[in-house]
PDB file of C-alpha atoms in Angstrom:
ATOM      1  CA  UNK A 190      86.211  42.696  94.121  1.00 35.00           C
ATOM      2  CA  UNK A 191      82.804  41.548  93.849  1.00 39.00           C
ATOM      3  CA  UNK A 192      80.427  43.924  93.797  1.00 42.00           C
ATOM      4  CA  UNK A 193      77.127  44.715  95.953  1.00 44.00           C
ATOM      5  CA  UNK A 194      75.278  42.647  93.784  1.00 40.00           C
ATOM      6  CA  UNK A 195      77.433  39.557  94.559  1.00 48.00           C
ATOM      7  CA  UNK A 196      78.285  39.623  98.099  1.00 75.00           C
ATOM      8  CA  UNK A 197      76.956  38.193 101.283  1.00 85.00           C
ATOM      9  CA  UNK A 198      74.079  36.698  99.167  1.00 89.00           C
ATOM     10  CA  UNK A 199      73.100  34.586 102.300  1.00 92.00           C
ATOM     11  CA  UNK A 200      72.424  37.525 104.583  1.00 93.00           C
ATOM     12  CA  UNK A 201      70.759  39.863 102.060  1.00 91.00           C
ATOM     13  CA  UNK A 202      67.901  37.685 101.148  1.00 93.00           C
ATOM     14  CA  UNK A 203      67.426  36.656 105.062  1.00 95.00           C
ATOM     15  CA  UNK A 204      68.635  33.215 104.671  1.00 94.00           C
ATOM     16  CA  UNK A 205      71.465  33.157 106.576  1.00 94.00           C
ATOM     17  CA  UNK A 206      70.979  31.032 110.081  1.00 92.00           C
ATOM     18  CA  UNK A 207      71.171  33.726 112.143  1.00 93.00           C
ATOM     19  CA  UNK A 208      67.820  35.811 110.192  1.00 95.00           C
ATOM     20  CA  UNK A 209      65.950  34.033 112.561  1.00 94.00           C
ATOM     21  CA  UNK A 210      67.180  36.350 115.288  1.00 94.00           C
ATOM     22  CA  UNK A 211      66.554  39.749 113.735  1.00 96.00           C
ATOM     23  CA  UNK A 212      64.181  41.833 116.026  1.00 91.00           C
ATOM     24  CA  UNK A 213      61.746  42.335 113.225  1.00 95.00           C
ATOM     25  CA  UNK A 214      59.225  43.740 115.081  1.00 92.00           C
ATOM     26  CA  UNK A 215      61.520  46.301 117.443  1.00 94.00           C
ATOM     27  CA  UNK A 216      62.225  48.665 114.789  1.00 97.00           C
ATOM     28  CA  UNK A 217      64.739  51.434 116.222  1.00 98.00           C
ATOM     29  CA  UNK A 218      64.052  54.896 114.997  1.00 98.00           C
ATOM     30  CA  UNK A 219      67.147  57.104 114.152  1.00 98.00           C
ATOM     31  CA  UNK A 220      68.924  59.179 111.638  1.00 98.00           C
ATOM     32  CA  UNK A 221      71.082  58.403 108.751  1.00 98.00           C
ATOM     33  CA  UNK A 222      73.967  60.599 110.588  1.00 98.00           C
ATOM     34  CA  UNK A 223      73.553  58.754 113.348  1.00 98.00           C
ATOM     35  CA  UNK A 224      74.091  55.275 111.364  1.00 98.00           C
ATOM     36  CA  UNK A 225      76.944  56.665 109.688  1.00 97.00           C
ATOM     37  CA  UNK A 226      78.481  57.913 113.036  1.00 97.00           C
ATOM     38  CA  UNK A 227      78.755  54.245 114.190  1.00 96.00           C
ATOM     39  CA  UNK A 228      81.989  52.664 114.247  1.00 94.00           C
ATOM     40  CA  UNK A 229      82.509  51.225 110.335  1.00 91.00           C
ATOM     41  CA  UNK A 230      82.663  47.996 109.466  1.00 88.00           C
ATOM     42  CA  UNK A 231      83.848  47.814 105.900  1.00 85.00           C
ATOM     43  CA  UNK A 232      85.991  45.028 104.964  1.00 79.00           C
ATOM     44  CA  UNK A 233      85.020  41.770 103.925  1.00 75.00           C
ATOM     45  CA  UNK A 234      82.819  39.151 106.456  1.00 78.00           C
ATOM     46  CA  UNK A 235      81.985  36.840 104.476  1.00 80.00           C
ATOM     47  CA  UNK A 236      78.000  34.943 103.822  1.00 84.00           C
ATOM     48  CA  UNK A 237      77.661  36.031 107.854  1.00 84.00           C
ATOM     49  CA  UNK A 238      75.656  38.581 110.463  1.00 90.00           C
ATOM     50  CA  UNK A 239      78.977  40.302 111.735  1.00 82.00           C
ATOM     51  CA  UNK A 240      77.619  43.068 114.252  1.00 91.00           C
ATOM     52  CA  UNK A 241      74.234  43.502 116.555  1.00 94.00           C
ATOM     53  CA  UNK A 242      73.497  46.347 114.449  1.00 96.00           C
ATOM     54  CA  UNK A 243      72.635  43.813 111.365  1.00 95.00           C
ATOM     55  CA  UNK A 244      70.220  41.814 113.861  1.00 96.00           C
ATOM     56  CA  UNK A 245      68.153  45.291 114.218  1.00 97.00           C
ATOM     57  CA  UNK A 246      65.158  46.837 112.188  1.00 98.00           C
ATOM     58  CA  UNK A 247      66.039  51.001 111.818  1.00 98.00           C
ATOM     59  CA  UNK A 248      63.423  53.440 110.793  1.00 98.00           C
ATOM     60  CA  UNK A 249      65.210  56.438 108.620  1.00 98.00           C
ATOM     61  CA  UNK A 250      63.503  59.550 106.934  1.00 97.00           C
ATOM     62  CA  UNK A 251      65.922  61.172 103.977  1.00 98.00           C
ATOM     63  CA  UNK A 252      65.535  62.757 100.899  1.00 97.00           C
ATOM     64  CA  UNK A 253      66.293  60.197  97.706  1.00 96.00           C
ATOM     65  CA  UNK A 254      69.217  61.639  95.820  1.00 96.00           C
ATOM     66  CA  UNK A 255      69.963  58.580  93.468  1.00 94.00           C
ATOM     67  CA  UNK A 256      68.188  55.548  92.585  1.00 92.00           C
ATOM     68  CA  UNK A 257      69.882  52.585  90.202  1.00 89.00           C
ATOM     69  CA  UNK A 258      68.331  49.271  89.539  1.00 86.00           C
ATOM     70  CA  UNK A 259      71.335  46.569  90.174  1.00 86.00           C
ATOM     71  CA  UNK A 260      72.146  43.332  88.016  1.00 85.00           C
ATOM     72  CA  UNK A 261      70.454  41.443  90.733  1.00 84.00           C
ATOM     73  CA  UNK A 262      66.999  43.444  90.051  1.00 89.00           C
ATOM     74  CA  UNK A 263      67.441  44.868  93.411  1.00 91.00           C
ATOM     75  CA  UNK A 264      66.084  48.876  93.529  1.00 93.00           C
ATOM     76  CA  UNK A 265      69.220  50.606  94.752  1.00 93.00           C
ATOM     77  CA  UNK A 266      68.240  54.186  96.779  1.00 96.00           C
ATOM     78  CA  UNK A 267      70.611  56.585  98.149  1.00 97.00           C
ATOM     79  CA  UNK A 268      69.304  58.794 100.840  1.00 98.00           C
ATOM     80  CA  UNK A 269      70.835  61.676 102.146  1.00 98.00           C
ATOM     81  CA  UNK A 270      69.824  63.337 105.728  1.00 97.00           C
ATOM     82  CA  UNK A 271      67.137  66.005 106.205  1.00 90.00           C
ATOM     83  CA  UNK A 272      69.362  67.741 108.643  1.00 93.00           C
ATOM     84  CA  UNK A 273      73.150  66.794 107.533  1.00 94.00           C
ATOM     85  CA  UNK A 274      72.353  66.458 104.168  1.00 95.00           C
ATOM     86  CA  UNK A 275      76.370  65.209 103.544  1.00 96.00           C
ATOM     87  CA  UNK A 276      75.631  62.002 105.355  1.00 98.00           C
ATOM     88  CA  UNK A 277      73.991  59.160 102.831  1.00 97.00           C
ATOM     89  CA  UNK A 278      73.131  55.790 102.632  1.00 98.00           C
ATOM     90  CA  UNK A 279      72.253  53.198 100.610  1.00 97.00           C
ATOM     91  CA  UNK A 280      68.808  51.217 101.282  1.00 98.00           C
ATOM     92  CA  UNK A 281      67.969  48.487  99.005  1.00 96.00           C
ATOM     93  CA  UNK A 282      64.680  47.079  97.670  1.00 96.00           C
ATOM     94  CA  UNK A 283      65.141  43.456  96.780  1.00 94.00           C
ATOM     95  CA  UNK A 284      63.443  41.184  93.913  1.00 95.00           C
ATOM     96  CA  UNK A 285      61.134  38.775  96.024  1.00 96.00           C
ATOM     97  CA  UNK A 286      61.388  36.398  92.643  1.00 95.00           C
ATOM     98  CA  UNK A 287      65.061  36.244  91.684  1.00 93.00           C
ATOM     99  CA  UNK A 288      68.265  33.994  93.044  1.00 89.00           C
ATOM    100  CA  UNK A 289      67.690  33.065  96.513  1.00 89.00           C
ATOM    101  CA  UNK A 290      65.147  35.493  97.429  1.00 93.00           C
ATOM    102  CA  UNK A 291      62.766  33.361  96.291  1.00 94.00           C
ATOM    103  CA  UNK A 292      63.410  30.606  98.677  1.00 94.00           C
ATOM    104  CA  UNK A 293      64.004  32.673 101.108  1.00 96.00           C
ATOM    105  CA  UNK A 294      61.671  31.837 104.411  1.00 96.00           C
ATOM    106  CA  UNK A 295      60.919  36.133 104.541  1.00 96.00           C
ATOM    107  CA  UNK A 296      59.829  36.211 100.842  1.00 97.00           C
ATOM    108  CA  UNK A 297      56.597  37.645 101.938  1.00 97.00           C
ATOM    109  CA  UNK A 298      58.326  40.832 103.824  1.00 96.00           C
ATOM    110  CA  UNK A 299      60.405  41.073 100.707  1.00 97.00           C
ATOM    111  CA  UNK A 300      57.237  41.115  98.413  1.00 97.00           C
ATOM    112  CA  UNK A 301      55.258  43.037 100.393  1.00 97.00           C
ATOM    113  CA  UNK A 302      58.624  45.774 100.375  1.00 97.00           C
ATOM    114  CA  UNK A 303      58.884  45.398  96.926  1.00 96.00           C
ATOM    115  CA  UNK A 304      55.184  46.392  96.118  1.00 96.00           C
ATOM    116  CA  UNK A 305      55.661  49.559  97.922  1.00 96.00           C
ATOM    117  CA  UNK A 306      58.409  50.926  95.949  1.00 94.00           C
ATOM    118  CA  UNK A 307      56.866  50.208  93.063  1.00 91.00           C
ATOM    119  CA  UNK A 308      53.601  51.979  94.338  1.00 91.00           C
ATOM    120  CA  UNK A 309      56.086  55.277  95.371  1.00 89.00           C
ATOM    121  CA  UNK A 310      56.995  54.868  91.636  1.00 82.00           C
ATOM    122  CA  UNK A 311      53.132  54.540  90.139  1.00 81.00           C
ATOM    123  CA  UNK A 312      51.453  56.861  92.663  1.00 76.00           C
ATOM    124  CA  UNK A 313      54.264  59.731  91.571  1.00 68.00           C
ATOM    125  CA  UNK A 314      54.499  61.532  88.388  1.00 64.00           C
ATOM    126  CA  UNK A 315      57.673  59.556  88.077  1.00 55.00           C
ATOM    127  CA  UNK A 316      57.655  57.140  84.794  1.00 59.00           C
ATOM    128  CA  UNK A 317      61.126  56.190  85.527  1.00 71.00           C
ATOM    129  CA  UNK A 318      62.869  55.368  88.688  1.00 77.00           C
ATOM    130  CA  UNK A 319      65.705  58.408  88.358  1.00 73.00           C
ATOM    131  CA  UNK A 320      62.584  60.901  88.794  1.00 78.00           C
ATOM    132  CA  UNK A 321      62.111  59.344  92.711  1.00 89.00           C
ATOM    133  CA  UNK A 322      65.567  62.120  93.443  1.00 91.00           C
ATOM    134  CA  UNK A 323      64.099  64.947  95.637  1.00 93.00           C
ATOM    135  CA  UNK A 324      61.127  62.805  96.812  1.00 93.00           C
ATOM    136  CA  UNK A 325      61.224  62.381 101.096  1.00 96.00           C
ATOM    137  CA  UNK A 326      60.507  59.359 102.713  1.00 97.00           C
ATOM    138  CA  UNK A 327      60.372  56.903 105.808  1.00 98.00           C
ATOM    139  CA  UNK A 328      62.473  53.574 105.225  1.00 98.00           C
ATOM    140  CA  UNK A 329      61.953  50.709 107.394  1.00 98.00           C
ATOM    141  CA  UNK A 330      65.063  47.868 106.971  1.00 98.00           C
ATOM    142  CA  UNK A 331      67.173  45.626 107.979  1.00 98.00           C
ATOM    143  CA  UNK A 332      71.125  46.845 109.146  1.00 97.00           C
ATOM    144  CA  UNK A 333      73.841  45.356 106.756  1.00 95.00           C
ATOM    145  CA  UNK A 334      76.977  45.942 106.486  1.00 94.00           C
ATOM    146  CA  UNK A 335      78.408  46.338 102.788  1.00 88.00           C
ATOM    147  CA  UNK A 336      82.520  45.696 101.521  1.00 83.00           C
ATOM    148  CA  UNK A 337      83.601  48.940 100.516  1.00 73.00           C
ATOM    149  CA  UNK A 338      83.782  48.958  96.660  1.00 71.00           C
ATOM    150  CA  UNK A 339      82.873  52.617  96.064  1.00 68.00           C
ATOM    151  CA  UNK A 340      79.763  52.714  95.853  1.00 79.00           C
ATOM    152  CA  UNK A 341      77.932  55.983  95.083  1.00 86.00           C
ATOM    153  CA  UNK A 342      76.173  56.943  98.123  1.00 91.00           C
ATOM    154  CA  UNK A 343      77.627  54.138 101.160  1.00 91.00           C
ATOM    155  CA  UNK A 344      77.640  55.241 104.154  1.00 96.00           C
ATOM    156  CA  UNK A 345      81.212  56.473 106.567  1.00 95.00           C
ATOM    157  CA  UNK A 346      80.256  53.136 108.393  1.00 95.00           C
ATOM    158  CA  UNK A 347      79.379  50.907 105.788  1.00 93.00           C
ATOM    159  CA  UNK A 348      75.553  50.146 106.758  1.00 96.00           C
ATOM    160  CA  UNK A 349      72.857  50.105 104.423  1.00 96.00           C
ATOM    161  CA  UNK A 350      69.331  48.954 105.291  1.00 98.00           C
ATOM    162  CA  UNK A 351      69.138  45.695 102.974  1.00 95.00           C
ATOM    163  CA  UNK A 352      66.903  44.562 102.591  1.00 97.00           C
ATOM    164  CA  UNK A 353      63.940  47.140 103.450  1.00 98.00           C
ATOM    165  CA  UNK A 354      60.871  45.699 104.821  1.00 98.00           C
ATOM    166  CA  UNK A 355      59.067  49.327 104.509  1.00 98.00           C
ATOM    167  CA  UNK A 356      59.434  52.450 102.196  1.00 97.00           C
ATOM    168  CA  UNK A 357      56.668  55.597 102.424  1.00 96.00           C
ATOM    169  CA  UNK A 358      56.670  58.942 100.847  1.00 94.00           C
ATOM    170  CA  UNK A 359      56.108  61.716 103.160  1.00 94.00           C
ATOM    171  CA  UNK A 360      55.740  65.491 102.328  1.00 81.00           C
ATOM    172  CA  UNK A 361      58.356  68.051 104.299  1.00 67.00           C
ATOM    173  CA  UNK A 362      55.765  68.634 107.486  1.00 65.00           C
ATOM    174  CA  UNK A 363      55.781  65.006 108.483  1.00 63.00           C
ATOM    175  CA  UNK A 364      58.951  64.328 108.959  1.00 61.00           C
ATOM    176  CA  UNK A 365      59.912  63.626 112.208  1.00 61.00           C
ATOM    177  CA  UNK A 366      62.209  65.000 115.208  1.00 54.00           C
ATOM    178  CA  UNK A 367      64.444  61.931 116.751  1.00 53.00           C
ATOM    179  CA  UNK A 368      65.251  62.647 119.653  1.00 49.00           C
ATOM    180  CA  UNK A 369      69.468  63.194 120.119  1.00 49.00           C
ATOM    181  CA  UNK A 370      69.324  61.650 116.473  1.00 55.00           C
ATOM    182  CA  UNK A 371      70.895  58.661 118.075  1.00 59.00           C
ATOM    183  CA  UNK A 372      70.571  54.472 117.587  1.00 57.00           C
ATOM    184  CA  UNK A 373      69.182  53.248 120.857  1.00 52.00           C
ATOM    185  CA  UNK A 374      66.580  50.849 121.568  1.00 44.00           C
ATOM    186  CA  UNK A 375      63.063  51.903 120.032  1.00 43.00           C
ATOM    187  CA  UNK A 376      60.316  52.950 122.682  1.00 40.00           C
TER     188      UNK A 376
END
């Protein structure tokens, strides 16, 4: 089976027909239990936006517990949860400049995501990306739905944010309280 890499190249750098319907500006702030409590959704969908949930923007604080750069330059991050620290998943800056992210018609958002991982990396005494592990922060992304090919760190449902549109470090006072920790609309 292909790997993450590979699949649903269409949807992952936003040029899929449906992008145009993401609520990019609604982001919905939650937890990453409560994204991995949601029904999964792990088989294959093909170059396609299956479920609402990958037309939505989610805001997510975890801790980074692995970070991998993939074959397709993308910066791969596994978060766990502040609170259920069992519960993970993957978010996924992309390269604005390679395959068809660079015709993509969101380029800029994936650019301007892109320079902000690399600034976590710069502004941190990290001089490689495994020394990010430990370090807190607030993602911003898009919901996306992955196969299941064992990947270290997926999700029980399957969703990753991919691609991220925001990534901040925060120290252990900011993070937030969400309220019931659930997925509803944002206020």
């Amino acid at each position: 089976m292909a790997g993450c890499a590979l699949s649903r190249t269409e949807v992952k750098s936003l040029r899929d027909p449906t992008a145009a319907g993401i609520q990019f500006d609604l982001p919905i702030d939650t937890t990453i239990a409560a994204l991995n409590a949601i029904p999964p959704h792990c088989g294959p969908t093909g170059n396609r936006r299956v479920r609402d949930e990958e037309q939505r923007v989610y805001r997510i604080e975890g801790r980074i517990i692995r970070v991998k750069r993939e074959r397709d330059h993308d910066i791969h991050l596994v978060l766990a949860d502040a609170t259920n620290p069992k519960d993970h998943i993957i978010v996924e800056s992309d390269d604005p400049d390679f395959g068809r992210n660079a015709a993509s018609p969101y380029r800029d958002r994936l650019a301007a995501a892109r320079r902000m991982t690399e600034e976590l990396v710069s502004s941190s005494s990290a001089d490689a990306l495994d020394q990010l592990k430990g370090t807190i922060v607030r993602v911003t992304g898009i919901g996306f739905f992955d196969v299941n090919h064992l990947q270290k760190g997926r999700s029980r449902s399957c969703i990753e944010l991919h691609p991220i549109l925001t990534i901040e470090r925060l120290d252990a006072f900011s993070m937030r309280q969400i309220p019931n920790g659930g997925i509803g609309s944002s206020p």
